[in-house]
């Protein structure tokens, strides 16, 4: 491991900030006027996390991690670019801090394509390279649908998203198979055991033919999930096969075990003659690919203070469309849909800062903050 910068392929065009008005399903609701303010350029920014001292840490897909400062991104604080690859959908795909900022976690695919979660101790806001250890690995049969997002939940456990293993149409049936970690969201206690512990209240603990680590299943490629900082609710953007993109929701009170349907279902629709599972949890929102995009990028419920009219709205986008859109969700149902009218480029991820403000990452290189107009 060494500290240096390595370029990755730059795809897509870069977009300038524009100011437009949020349109909602209810004309009585106030609009939110916003702009995207470019705050930094990066080499293929892929993920980010709120770090110590209120700083935002940004991961670059080729394997570097840099800290966002007042004048852009600093020199890499971590470089694993000789341990990963950017072919297919691989690379450094997720980063997270535990709630005490005592440990930093990275999610990446190694040179063989194996999904890997590594841990570093943090002291005085700095990584301790000599403490690096591997927490969990999962072999990937194909170079796409790796998932890779990681987040700590309100319960203090680490949640890990894996896609169905790739190719197309889930050829191995991983989405509905509880005997694999693929096509799932996992929940583990990374410091409770060696290499990790499994919470005793995980939904499939001690169930024959099921992996104890599984929290939820039936996912194709959960490309970014988040917990609402205000309520603890879980929101997942799950990329569709060819027709439907979906956003899944679970309340903070969930005991896990949700089946989001893939590959029997694509959104609310049977996939290739599949039958809807009896325990299918339908998406809270879906959209078809005929007009809005082709690859959902899940975001966050806005809990910052800078844009009062946006408070409580879930902000998300689509990699192929780039428009920032919003949902208001009450008791598991969408009550309003909105379009912020700002273009983020090929949006690959959102980052929630420690103060609740949101940053938008475009794979083409821009790191932007969502600001009031």
mmCIF file of C-alpha atoms in Angstrom:
data_model
loop_
_atom_site.group_PDB
_atom_site.id
_atom_site.type_symbol
_atom_site.label_atom_id
_atom_site.label_comp_id
_atom_site.label_asym_id
_atom_site.label_seq_id
_atom_site.Cartn_x
_atom_site.Cartn_y
_atom_site.Cartn_z
ATOM 1 C CA UNK A 1 0.000 0.000 0.000
ATOM 2 C CA UNK A 2 1.403 3.388 -0.960
ATOM 3 C CA UNK A 3 0.195 6.967 -1.221
ATOM 4 C CA UNK A 4 0.058 8.204 -4.791
ATOM 5 C CA UNK A 5 -2.451 9.296 -7.387
ATOM 6 C CA UNK A 6 -3.481 7.013 -10.215
ATOM 7 C CA UNK A 7 -5.740 8.030 -13.090
ATOM 8 C CA UNK A 8 -8.836 6.035 -13.979
ATOM 9 C CA UNK A 9 -10.957 6.177 -17.120
ATOM 10 C CA UNK A 10 -13.010 9.334 -17.311
ATOM 11 C CA UNK A 11 -16.443 8.868 -18.764
ATOM 12 C CA UNK A 12 -19.170 11.294 -19.579
ATOM 13 C CA UNK A 13 -19.509 15.046 -19.828
ATOM 14 C CA UNK A 14 -19.319 17.482 -16.937
ATOM 15 C CA UNK A 15 -22.297 19.665 -16.132
ATOM 16 C CA UNK A 16 -22.436 23.194 -14.736
ATOM 17 C CA UNK A 17 -24.759 24.178 -11.915
ATOM 18 C CA UNK A 18 -28.170 25.518 -12.848
ATOM 19 C CA UNK A 19 -30.988 26.904 -10.785
ATOM 20 C CA UNK A 20 -34.482 25.559 -11.272
ATOM 21 C CA UNK A 21 -37.565 24.977 -9.163
ATOM 22 C CA UNK A 22 -38.664 21.747 -7.555
ATOM 23 C CA UNK A 23 -41.961 20.571 -8.964
ATOM 24 C CA UNK A 24 -44.090 18.421 -6.702
ATOM 25 C CA UNK A 25 -47.293 16.485 -7.001
ATOM 26 C CA UNK A 26 -49.020 19.088 -4.827
ATOM 27 C CA UNK A 27 -49.128 22.712 -5.926
ATOM 28 C CA UNK A 28 -49.638 23.709 -2.269
ATOM 29 C CA UNK A 29 -46.162 22.532 -1.313
ATOM 30 C CA UNK A 30 -43.385 25.177 -1.361
ATOM 31 C CA UNK A 31 -40.712 24.790 -4.003
ATOM 32 C CA UNK A 32 -37.017 24.316 -3.252
ATOM 33 C CA UNK A 33 -34.684 26.404 -5.348
ATOM 34 C CA UNK A 34 -31.273 24.775 -5.533
ATOM 35 C CA UNK A 35 -27.961 24.835 -7.358
ATOM 36 C CA UNK A 36 -25.146 22.350 -7.647
ATOM 37 C CA UNK A 37 -21.878 23.987 -6.634
ATOM 38 C CA UNK A 38 -18.756 22.271 -7.887
ATOM 39 C CA UNK A 39 -16.333 22.031 -4.971
ATOM 40 C CA UNK A 40 -13.676 19.680 -6.341
ATOM 41 C CA UNK A 41 -12.474 17.554 -9.248
ATOM 42 C CA UNK A 42 -11.515 13.934 -8.799
ATOM 43 C CA UNK A 43 -10.377 10.959 -10.837
ATOM 44 C CA UNK A 44 -13.544 8.885 -11.129
ATOM 45 C CA UNK A 45 -15.128 9.689 -7.751
ATOM 46 C CA UNK A 46 -17.149 6.663 -6.688
ATOM 47 C CA UNK A 47 -18.203 7.003 -3.044
ATOM 48 C CA UNK A 48 -17.774 9.100 0.061
ATOM 49 C CA UNK A 49 -18.410 9.328 3.777
ATOM 50 C CA UNK A 50 -18.595 11.858 6.575
ATOM 51 C CA UNK A 51 -15.301 11.665 8.468
ATOM 52 C CA UNK A 52 -13.661 13.051 11.594
ATOM 53 C CA UNK A 53 -13.660 16.799 12.272
ATOM 54 C CA UNK A 54 -16.585 17.345 9.901
ATOM 55 C CA UNK A 55 -14.522 16.455 6.833
ATOM 56 C CA UNK A 56 -15.879 14.553 3.846
ATOM 57 C CA UNK A 57 -13.743 11.677 2.561
ATOM 58 C CA UNK A 58 -14.008 10.870 -1.140
ATOM 59 C CA UNK A 59 -13.096 7.550 -2.753
ATOM 60 C CA UNK A 60 -11.841 7.376 -6.324
ATOM 61 C CA UNK A 61 -12.733 4.246 -8.236
ATOM 62 C CA UNK A 62 -9.139 3.353 -9.151
ATOM 63 C CA UNK A 63 -8.305 2.946 -5.460
ATOM 64 C CA UNK A 64 -7.458 6.253 -3.804
ATOM 65 C CA UNK A 65 -9.158 8.093 -0.921
ATOM 66 C CA UNK A 66 -8.822 11.842 -0.491
ATOM 67 C CA UNK A 67 -10.214 14.380 1.990
ATOM 68 C CA UNK A 68 -12.294 17.331 0.829
ATOM 69 C CA UNK A 69 -10.998 20.645 2.105
ATOM 70 C CA UNK A 70 -11.689 24.313 1.475
ATOM 71 C CA UNK A 71 -9.681 24.222 -1.753
ATOM 72 C CA UNK A 72 -10.670 20.864 -3.181
ATOM 73 C CA UNK A 73 -9.317 17.395 -2.533
ATOM 74 C CA UNK A 74 -6.062 16.852 -0.705
ATOM 75 C CA UNK A 75 -3.361 14.315 -1.434
ATOM 76 C CA UNK A 76 -4.433 10.670 -1.107
ATOM 77 C CA UNK A 77 -4.591 9.350 2.442
ATOM 78 C CA UNK A 78 -4.982 5.819 1.079
ATOM 79 C CA UNK A 79 -3.964 4.207 -2.193
ATOM 80 C CA UNK A 80 -4.831 0.592 -3.026
ATOM 81 C CA UNK A 81 -4.741 1.174 -6.781
ATOM 82 C CA UNK A 82 -2.310 -1.707 -7.263
ATOM 83 C CA UNK A 83 -4.798 -4.037 -5.553
ATOM 84 C CA UNK A 84 -7.945 -3.350 -7.560
ATOM 85 C CA UNK A 85 -9.078 -2.886 -11.126
ATOM 86 C CA UNK A 86 -11.633 -0.749 -12.930
ATOM 87 C CA UNK A 87 -12.700 -3.265 -15.562
ATOM 88 C CA UNK A 88 -16.442 -3.830 -15.781
ATOM 89 C CA UNK A 89 -18.103 -2.305 -12.735
ATOM 90 C CA UNK A 90 -15.231 -3.048 -10.397
ATOM 91 C CA UNK A 91 -13.022 -0.828 -8.298
ATOM 92 C CA UNK A 92 -13.136 0.941 -4.950
ATOM 93 C CA UNK A 93 -16.900 1.083 -4.518
ATOM 94 C CA UNK A 94 -17.678 2.077 -0.948
ATOM 95 C CA UNK A 95 -16.247 3.692 2.195
ATOM 96 C CA UNK A 96 -17.632 4.141 5.704
ATOM 97 C CA UNK A 97 -16.679 5.205 9.215
ATOM 98 C CA UNK A 98 -18.073 3.616 12.324
ATOM 99 C CA UNK A 99 -20.141 5.967 14.521
ATOM 100 C CA UNK A 100 -17.181 6.810 16.774
ATOM 101 C CA UNK A 101 -14.783 7.419 13.844
ATOM 102 C CA UNK A 102 -12.577 4.767 15.411
ATOM 103 C CA UNK A 103 -12.461 2.612 12.284
ATOM 104 C CA UNK A 104 -12.573 3.235 8.545
ATOM 105 C CA UNK A 105 -13.891 0.603 6.137
ATOM 106 C CA UNK A 106 -13.389 0.210 2.410
ATOM 107 C CA UNK A 107 -15.313 -1.971 -0.029
ATOM 108 C CA UNK A 108 -13.511 -2.910 -3.231
ATOM 109 C CA UNK A 109 -12.999 -5.683 -5.754
ATOM 110 C CA UNK A 110 -9.504 -7.144 -5.753
ATOM 111 C CA UNK A 111 -7.484 -8.084 -8.835
ATOM 112 C CA UNK A 112 -9.396 -11.371 -9.118
ATOM 113 C CA UNK A 113 -12.723 -9.538 -8.837
ATOM 114 C CA UNK A 114 -13.477 -10.705 -5.293
ATOM 115 C CA UNK A 115 -15.510 -8.250 -3.237
ATOM 116 C CA UNK A 116 -13.490 -7.342 -0.155
ATOM 117 C CA UNK A 117 -14.284 -5.357 2.989
ATOM 118 C CA UNK A 118 -11.174 -4.103 4.817
ATOM 119 C CA UNK A 119 -10.866 -2.226 8.101
ATOM 120 C CA UNK A 120 -8.368 0.373 9.342
ATOM 121 C CA UNK A 121 -8.096 1.810 12.829
ATOM 122 C CA UNK A 122 -8.311 5.612 13.020
ATOM 123 C CA UNK A 123 -6.427 7.722 15.574
ATOM 124 C CA UNK A 124 -6.578 11.508 15.799
ATOM 125 C CA UNK A 125 -8.448 11.563 12.520
ATOM 126 C CA UNK A 126 -5.773 9.631 10.645
ATOM 127 C CA UNK A 127 -5.719 6.124 9.214
ATOM 128 C CA UNK A 128 -3.359 3.667 10.851
ATOM 129 C CA UNK A 129 -2.097 1.616 7.858
ATOM 130 C CA UNK A 130 -0.484 -1.088 9.972
ATOM 131 C CA UNK A 131 -3.875 -2.033 11.454
ATOM 132 C CA UNK A 132 -5.416 -3.026 8.137
ATOM 133 C CA UNK A 133 -7.304 -6.308 8.190
ATOM 134 C CA UNK A 134 -9.817 -8.037 5.932
ATOM 135 C CA UNK A 135 -13.271 -8.378 7.452
ATOM 136 C CA UNK A 136 -15.263 -10.179 4.741
ATOM 137 C CA UNK A 137 -14.841 -11.408 1.161
ATOM 138 C CA UNK A 138 -17.258 -12.647 -1.485
ATOM 139 C CA UNK A 139 -16.270 -14.133 -4.831
ATOM 140 C CA UNK A 140 -17.979 -12.558 -7.828
ATOM 141 C CA UNK A 141 -18.760 -14.720 -10.888
ATOM 142 C CA UNK A 142 -18.935 -11.746 -13.277
ATOM 143 C CA UNK A 143 -17.454 -8.220 -13.406
ATOM 144 C CA UNK A 144 -20.808 -6.464 -13.052
ATOM 145 C CA UNK A 145 -23.441 -6.144 -10.325
ATOM 146 C CA UNK A 146 -20.862 -6.066 -7.560
ATOM 147 C CA UNK A 147 -22.933 -3.672 -5.430
ATOM 148 C CA UNK A 148 -20.269 -2.611 -2.963
ATOM 149 C CA UNK A 149 -21.969 0.088 -0.919
ATOM 150 C CA UNK A 150 -21.382 0.011 2.850
ATOM 151 C CA UNK A 151 -23.019 1.988 5.654
ATOM 152 C CA UNK A 152 -23.327 1.831 9.406
ATOM 153 C CA UNK A 153 -26.929 1.707 10.549
ATOM 154 C CA UNK A 154 -28.465 3.488 13.539
ATOM 155 C CA UNK A 155 -27.935 0.245 15.471
ATOM 156 C CA UNK A 156 -24.157 0.536 15.090
ATOM 157 C CA UNK A 157 -23.833 -2.491 12.795
ATOM 158 C CA UNK A 158 -22.203 -2.521 9.373
ATOM 159 C CA UNK A 159 -24.539 -3.084 6.410
ATOM 160 C CA UNK A 160 -23.061 -4.339 3.123
ATOM 161 C CA UNK A 161 -24.776 -4.408 -0.283
ATOM 162 C CA UNK A 162 -23.919 -7.064 -2.875
ATOM 163 C CA UNK A 163 -25.442 -7.442 -6.322
ATOM 164 C CA UNK A 164 -26.686 -10.748 -7.728
ATOM 165 C CA UNK A 165 -23.284 -11.664 -9.162
ATOM 166 C CA UNK A 166 -23.732 -10.185 -12.599
ATOM 167 C CA UNK A 167 -24.202 -11.241 -16.182
ATOM 168 C CA UNK A 168 -27.895 -10.610 -16.972
ATOM 169 C CA UNK A 169 -31.159 -12.029 -15.691
ATOM 170 C CA UNK A 170 -29.567 -13.555 -12.578
ATOM 171 C CA UNK A 171 -28.500 -16.810 -14.310
ATOM 172 C CA UNK A 172 -27.564 -18.496 -11.021
ATOM 173 C CA UNK A 173 -30.752 -17.506 -9.189
ATOM 174 C CA UNK A 174 -28.810 -15.727 -6.476
ATOM 175 C CA UNK A 175 -31.442 -13.100 -5.707
ATOM 176 C CA UNK A 176 -33.869 -15.619 -4.188
ATOM 177 C CA UNK A 177 -31.231 -18.032 -2.866
ATOM 178 C CA UNK A 178 -30.597 -17.595 0.860
ATOM 179 C CA UNK A 179 -27.506 -19.804 0.681
ATOM 180 C CA UNK A 180 -25.395 -17.066 -0.923
ATOM 181 C CA UNK A 181 -24.474 -13.516 0.064
ATOM 182 C CA UNK A 182 -25.044 -12.324 -3.516
ATOM 183 C CA UNK A 183 -28.161 -10.276 -4.217
ATOM 184 C CA UNK A 184 -28.411 -9.281 -0.566
ATOM 185 C CA UNK A 185 -27.893 -6.634 2.061
ATOM 186 C CA UNK A 186 -25.851 -8.033 4.929
ATOM 187 C CA UNK A 187 -25.654 -6.941 8.564
ATOM 188 C CA UNK A 188 -22.574 -7.726 10.640
ATOM 189 C CA UNK A 189 -20.723 -6.568 13.737
ATOM 190 C CA UNK A 190 -17.195 -6.012 12.380
ATOM 191 C CA UNK A 191 -15.481 -5.560 15.761
ATOM 192 C CA UNK A 192 -17.465 -8.119 17.724
ATOM 193 C CA UNK A 193 -15.511 -11.155 16.572
ATOM 194 C CA UNK A 194 -12.736 -12.396 14.316
ATOM 195 C CA UNK A 195 -13.093 -11.565 11.501
ATOM 196 C CA UNK A 196 -16.592 -10.355 12.488
ATOM 197 C CA UNK A 197 -19.626 -11.320 14.554
ATOM 198 C CA UNK A 198 -23.200 -11.861 13.420
ATOM 199 C CA UNK A 199 -25.896 -10.055 15.407
ATOM 200 C CA UNK A 200 -28.048 -12.635 17.165
ATOM 201 C CA UNK A 201 -31.242 -10.956 15.947
ATOM 202 C CA UNK A 202 -30.396 -11.177 12.241
ATOM 203 C CA UNK A 203 -33.473 -12.655 10.545
ATOM 204 C CA UNK A 204 -31.941 -15.893 9.245
ATOM 205 C CA UNK A 205 -29.660 -16.840 12.138
ATOM 206 C CA UNK A 206 -29.640 -20.637 12.584
ATOM 207 C CA UNK A 207 -32.068 -21.176 9.693
ATOM 208 C CA UNK A 208 -31.094 -24.199 7.620
ATOM 209 C CA UNK A 209 -29.947 -23.310 4.113
ATOM 210 C CA UNK A 210 -29.590 -19.593 4.848
ATOM 211 C CA UNK A 211 -26.586 -17.377 5.506
ATOM 212 C CA UNK A 212 -26.652 -15.810 8.964
ATOM 213 C CA UNK A 213 -25.239 -12.519 7.627
ATOM 214 C CA UNK A 214 -28.293 -11.756 5.440
ATOM 215 C CA UNK A 215 -30.520 -8.837 6.420
ATOM 216 C CA UNK A 216 -32.589 -8.506 3.211
ATOM 217 C CA UNK A 217 -32.639 -10.283 -0.154
ATOM 218 C CA UNK A 218 -34.125 -10.285 -3.652
ATOM 219 C CA UNK A 219 -31.878 -7.480 -4.932
ATOM 220 C CA UNK A 220 -30.345 -7.215 -8.399
ATOM 221 C CA UNK A 221 -27.711 -4.525 -7.920
ATOM 222 C CA UNK A 222 -28.376 -2.286 -4.910
ATOM 223 C CA UNK A 223 -26.544 0.767 -6.175
ATOM 224 C CA UNK A 224 -26.446 2.944 -3.108
ATOM 225 C CA UNK A 225 -28.509 2.612 0.016
ATOM 226 C CA UNK A 226 -28.843 4.888 3.017
ATOM 227 C CA UNK A 227 -30.447 5.330 6.397
ATOM 228 C CA UNK A 228 -32.613 8.376 7.031
ATOM 229 C CA UNK A 229 -30.724 10.357 9.672
ATOM 230 C CA UNK A 230 -34.047 11.621 11.016
ATOM 231 C CA UNK A 231 -36.045 8.392 11.239
ATOM 232 C CA UNK A 232 -33.619 5.493 10.759
ATOM 233 C CA UNK A 233 -35.609 4.184 7.778
ATOM 234 C CA UNK A 234 -33.653 2.254 5.137
ATOM 235 C CA UNK A 235 -33.825 3.257 1.451
ATOM 236 C CA UNK A 236 -32.286 1.248 -1.394
ATOM 237 C CA UNK A 237 -31.849 2.122 -5.054
ATOM 238 C CA UNK A 238 -31.938 -1.184 -6.948
ATOM 239 C CA UNK A 239 -30.939 -1.142 -10.614
ATOM 240 C CA UNK A 240 -33.372 -2.914 -12.950
ATOM 241 C CA UNK A 241 -32.715 -5.354 -15.775
ATOM 242 C CA UNK A 242 -34.269 -3.755 -18.838
ATOM 243 C CA UNK A 243 -37.524 -2.004 -17.989
ATOM 244 C CA UNK A 244 -37.963 -0.902 -14.364
ATOM 245 C CA UNK A 245 -35.811 0.942 -11.839
ATOM 246 C CA UNK A 246 -36.886 0.721 -8.216
ATOM 247 C CA UNK A 247 -36.430 2.273 -4.804
ATOM 248 C CA UNK A 248 -37.097 0.047 -1.824
ATOM 249 C CA UNK A 249 -37.965 1.172 1.688
ATOM 250 C CA UNK A 250 -38.003 -0.421 5.114
ATOM 251 C CA UNK A 251 -38.991 1.289 8.375
ATOM 252 C CA UNK A 252 -36.508 1.720 11.197
ATOM 253 C CA UNK A 253 -38.616 -0.793 13.165
ATOM 254 C CA UNK A 254 -37.932 -3.551 10.614
ATOM 255 C CA UNK A 255 -36.572 -6.823 11.942
ATOM 256 C CA UNK A 256 -35.078 -7.590 8.516
ATOM 257 C CA UNK A 257 -35.859 -10.481 6.217
ATOM 258 C CA UNK A 258 -37.489 -8.422 3.466
ATOM 259 C CA UNK A 259 -37.679 -10.067 0.034
ATOM 260 C CA UNK A 260 -37.544 -7.362 -2.617
ATOM 261 C CA UNK A 261 -38.406 -9.818 -5.361
ATOM 262 C CA UNK A 262 -35.515 -10.123 -7.806
ATOM 263 C CA UNK A 263 -35.258 -12.182 -9.972
ATOM 264 C CA UNK A 264 -38.878 -13.268 -9.811
ATOM 265 C CA UNK A 265 -39.857 -9.612 -10.002
ATOM 266 C CA UNK A 266 -38.491 -6.469 -11.616
ATOM 267 C CA UNK A 267 -40.108 -3.742 -9.576
ATOM 268 C CA UNK A 268 -43.809 -4.526 -9.352
ATOM 269 C CA UNK A 269 -43.703 -6.697 -12.469
ATOM 270 C CA UNK A 270 -43.063 -10.432 -12.906
ATOM 271 C CA UNK A 271 -39.705 -10.920 -14.610
ATOM 272 C CA UNK A 272 -39.632 -13.266 -17.610
ATOM 273 C CA UNK A 273 -42.669 -15.225 -16.563
ATOM 274 C CA UNK A 274 -41.721 -15.338 -12.893
ATOM 275 C CA UNK A 275 -44.257 -15.653 -10.114
ATOM 276 C CA UNK A 276 -44.479 -13.026 -7.410
ATOM 277 C CA UNK A 277 -43.198 -14.467 -4.123
ATOM 278 C CA UNK A 278 -45.780 -14.571 -1.362
ATOM 279 C CA UNK A 279 -43.504 -12.470 0.849
ATOM 280 C CA UNK A 280 -42.546 -9.955 -1.842
ATOM 281 C CA UNK A 281 -42.043 -6.432 -0.486
ATOM 282 C CA UNK A 282 -42.874 -4.178 -3.449
ATOM 283 C CA UNK A 283 -40.824 -1.049 -4.102
ATOM 284 C CA UNK A 284 -41.969 2.199 -2.590
ATOM 285 C CA UNK A 285 -41.278 3.770 -6.000
ATOM 286 C CA UNK A 286 -40.489 2.574 -9.509
ATOM 287 C CA UNK A 287 -39.989 4.209 -12.880
ATOM 288 C CA UNK A 288 -39.667 2.774 -16.343
ATOM 289 C CA UNK A 289 -36.731 3.308 -18.623
ATOM 290 C CA UNK A 290 -38.738 4.839 -21.448
ATOM 291 C CA UNK A 291 -38.121 8.372 -20.286
ATOM 292 C CA UNK A 292 -36.316 8.831 -16.974
ATOM 293 C CA UNK A 293 -33.066 6.933 -17.306
ATOM 294 C CA UNK A 294 -31.615 3.447 -17.136
ATOM 295 C CA UNK A 295 -29.754 2.981 -13.821
ATOM 296 C CA UNK A 296 -31.029 4.371 -10.536
ATOM 297 C CA UNK A 297 -28.543 5.922 -8.117
ATOM 298 C CA UNK A 298 -29.907 5.864 -4.601
ATOM 299 C CA UNK A 299 -29.433 8.907 -2.408
ATOM 300 C CA UNK A 300 -30.364 10.275 1.005
ATOM 301 C CA UNK A 301 -33.262 11.862 2.826
ATOM 302 C CA UNK A 302 -32.173 15.485 3.183
ATOM 303 C CA UNK A 303 -31.704 16.435 6.839
ATOM 304 C CA UNK A 304 -29.467 19.467 6.409
ATOM 305 C CA UNK A 305 -30.352 23.030 7.343
ATOM 306 C CA UNK A 306 -29.279 25.004 4.259
ATOM 307 C CA UNK A 307 -32.342 24.157 2.127
ATOM 308 C CA UNK A 308 -35.356 24.301 4.424
ATOM 309 C CA UNK A 309 -37.903 23.421 1.720
ATOM 310 C CA UNK A 310 -36.047 20.207 0.944
ATOM 311 C CA UNK A 311 -36.115 18.881 4.517
ATOM 312 C CA UNK A 312 -37.480 15.347 4.691
ATOM 313 C CA UNK A 313 -37.268 14.726 0.929
ATOM 314 C CA UNK A 314 -35.397 11.727 -0.441
ATOM 315 C CA UNK A 315 -32.964 12.953 -3.104
ATOM 316 C CA UNK A 316 -31.819 10.480 -5.771
ATOM 317 C CA UNK A 317 -30.790 10.373 -9.422
ATOM 318 C CA UNK A 318 -30.089 8.107 -12.388
ATOM 319 C CA UNK A 319 -26.672 7.429 -13.887
ATOM 320 C CA UNK A 320 -27.994 7.717 -17.445
ATOM 321 C CA UNK A 321 -30.148 10.803 -16.918
ATOM 322 C CA UNK A 322 -28.387 12.809 -14.210
ATOM 323 C CA UNK A 323 -31.393 14.822 -13.049
ATOM 324 C CA UNK A 324 -31.790 15.099 -9.293
ATOM 325 C CA UNK A 325 -35.259 14.008 -8.235
ATOM 326 C CA UNK A 326 -37.093 13.796 -4.924
ATOM 327 C CA UNK A 327 -39.660 11.703 -3.124
ATOM 328 C CA UNK A 328 -41.583 12.382 0.049
ATOM 329 C CA UNK A 329 -42.432 9.167 1.838
ATOM 330 C CA UNK A 330 -44.938 8.806 4.662
ATOM 331 C CA UNK A 331 -45.692 5.484 6.333
ATOM 332 C CA UNK A 332 -44.105 3.581 3.475
ATOM 333 C CA UNK A 333 -45.968 5.367 0.680
ATOM 334 C CA UNK A 334 -44.820 8.113 -1.672
ATOM 335 C CA UNK A 335 -46.923 11.224 -1.170
ATOM 336 C CA UNK A 336 -45.029 13.549 -3.530
ATOM 337 C CA UNK A 337 -42.629 13.265 -6.445
ATOM 338 C CA UNK A 338 -40.379 16.151 -7.406
ATOM 339 C CA UNK A 339 -37.761 17.181 -9.940
ATOM 340 C CA UNK A 340 -35.058 19.538 -8.703
ATOM 341 C CA UNK A 341 -34.214 20.381 -12.292
ATOM 342 C CA UNK A 342 -30.458 20.302 -11.735
ATOM 343 C CA UNK A 343 -28.134 18.066 -13.742
ATOM 344 C CA UNK A 344 -25.402 16.239 -11.892
ATOM 345 C CA UNK A 345 -23.827 14.483 -14.862
ATOM 346 C CA UNK A 346 -23.400 10.703 -14.708
ATOM 347 C CA UNK A 347 -24.319 10.547 -11.033
ATOM 348 C CA UNK A 348 -22.679 7.538 -9.414
ATOM 349 C CA UNK A 349 -23.146 8.370 -5.748
ATOM 350 C CA UNK A 350 -24.322 10.817 -3.099
ATOM 351 C CA UNK A 351 -22.491 11.666 0.106
ATOM 352 C CA UNK A 352 -24.133 12.903 3.303
ATOM 353 C CA UNK A 353 -21.841 15.208 5.267
ATOM 354 C CA UNK A 354 -21.824 15.296 9.041
ATOM 355 C CA UNK A 355 -24.063 18.367 9.010
ATOM 356 C CA UNK A 356 -26.624 16.671 6.763
ATOM 357 C CA UNK A 357 -25.728 18.542 3.596
ATOM 358 C CA UNK A 358 -25.500 16.481 0.419
ATOM 359 C CA UNK A 359 -22.734 16.099 -2.147
ATOM 360 C CA UNK A 360 -23.173 14.646 -5.620
ATOM 361 C CA UNK A 361 -20.456 12.589 -7.319
ATOM 362 C CA UNK A 362 -20.311 12.230 -11.096
ATOM 363 C CA UNK A 363 -18.012 9.573 -12.506
ATOM 364 C CA UNK A 364 -16.740 12.122 -15.014
ATOM 365 C CA UNK A 365 -14.909 13.882 -12.200
ATOM 366 C CA UNK A 366 -17.071 16.430 -10.438
ATOM 367 C CA UNK A 367 -17.728 16.635 -6.716
ATOM 368 C CA UNK A 368 -20.619 19.037 -6.159
ATOM 369 C CA UNK A 369 -22.574 20.287 -3.148
ATOM 370 C CA UNK A 370 -26.330 20.797 -3.215
ATOM 371 C CA UNK A 371 -26.873 24.418 -2.177
ATOM 372 C CA UNK A 372 -29.794 26.834 -1.918
ATOM 373 C CA UNK A 373 -30.182 29.054 -4.946
#
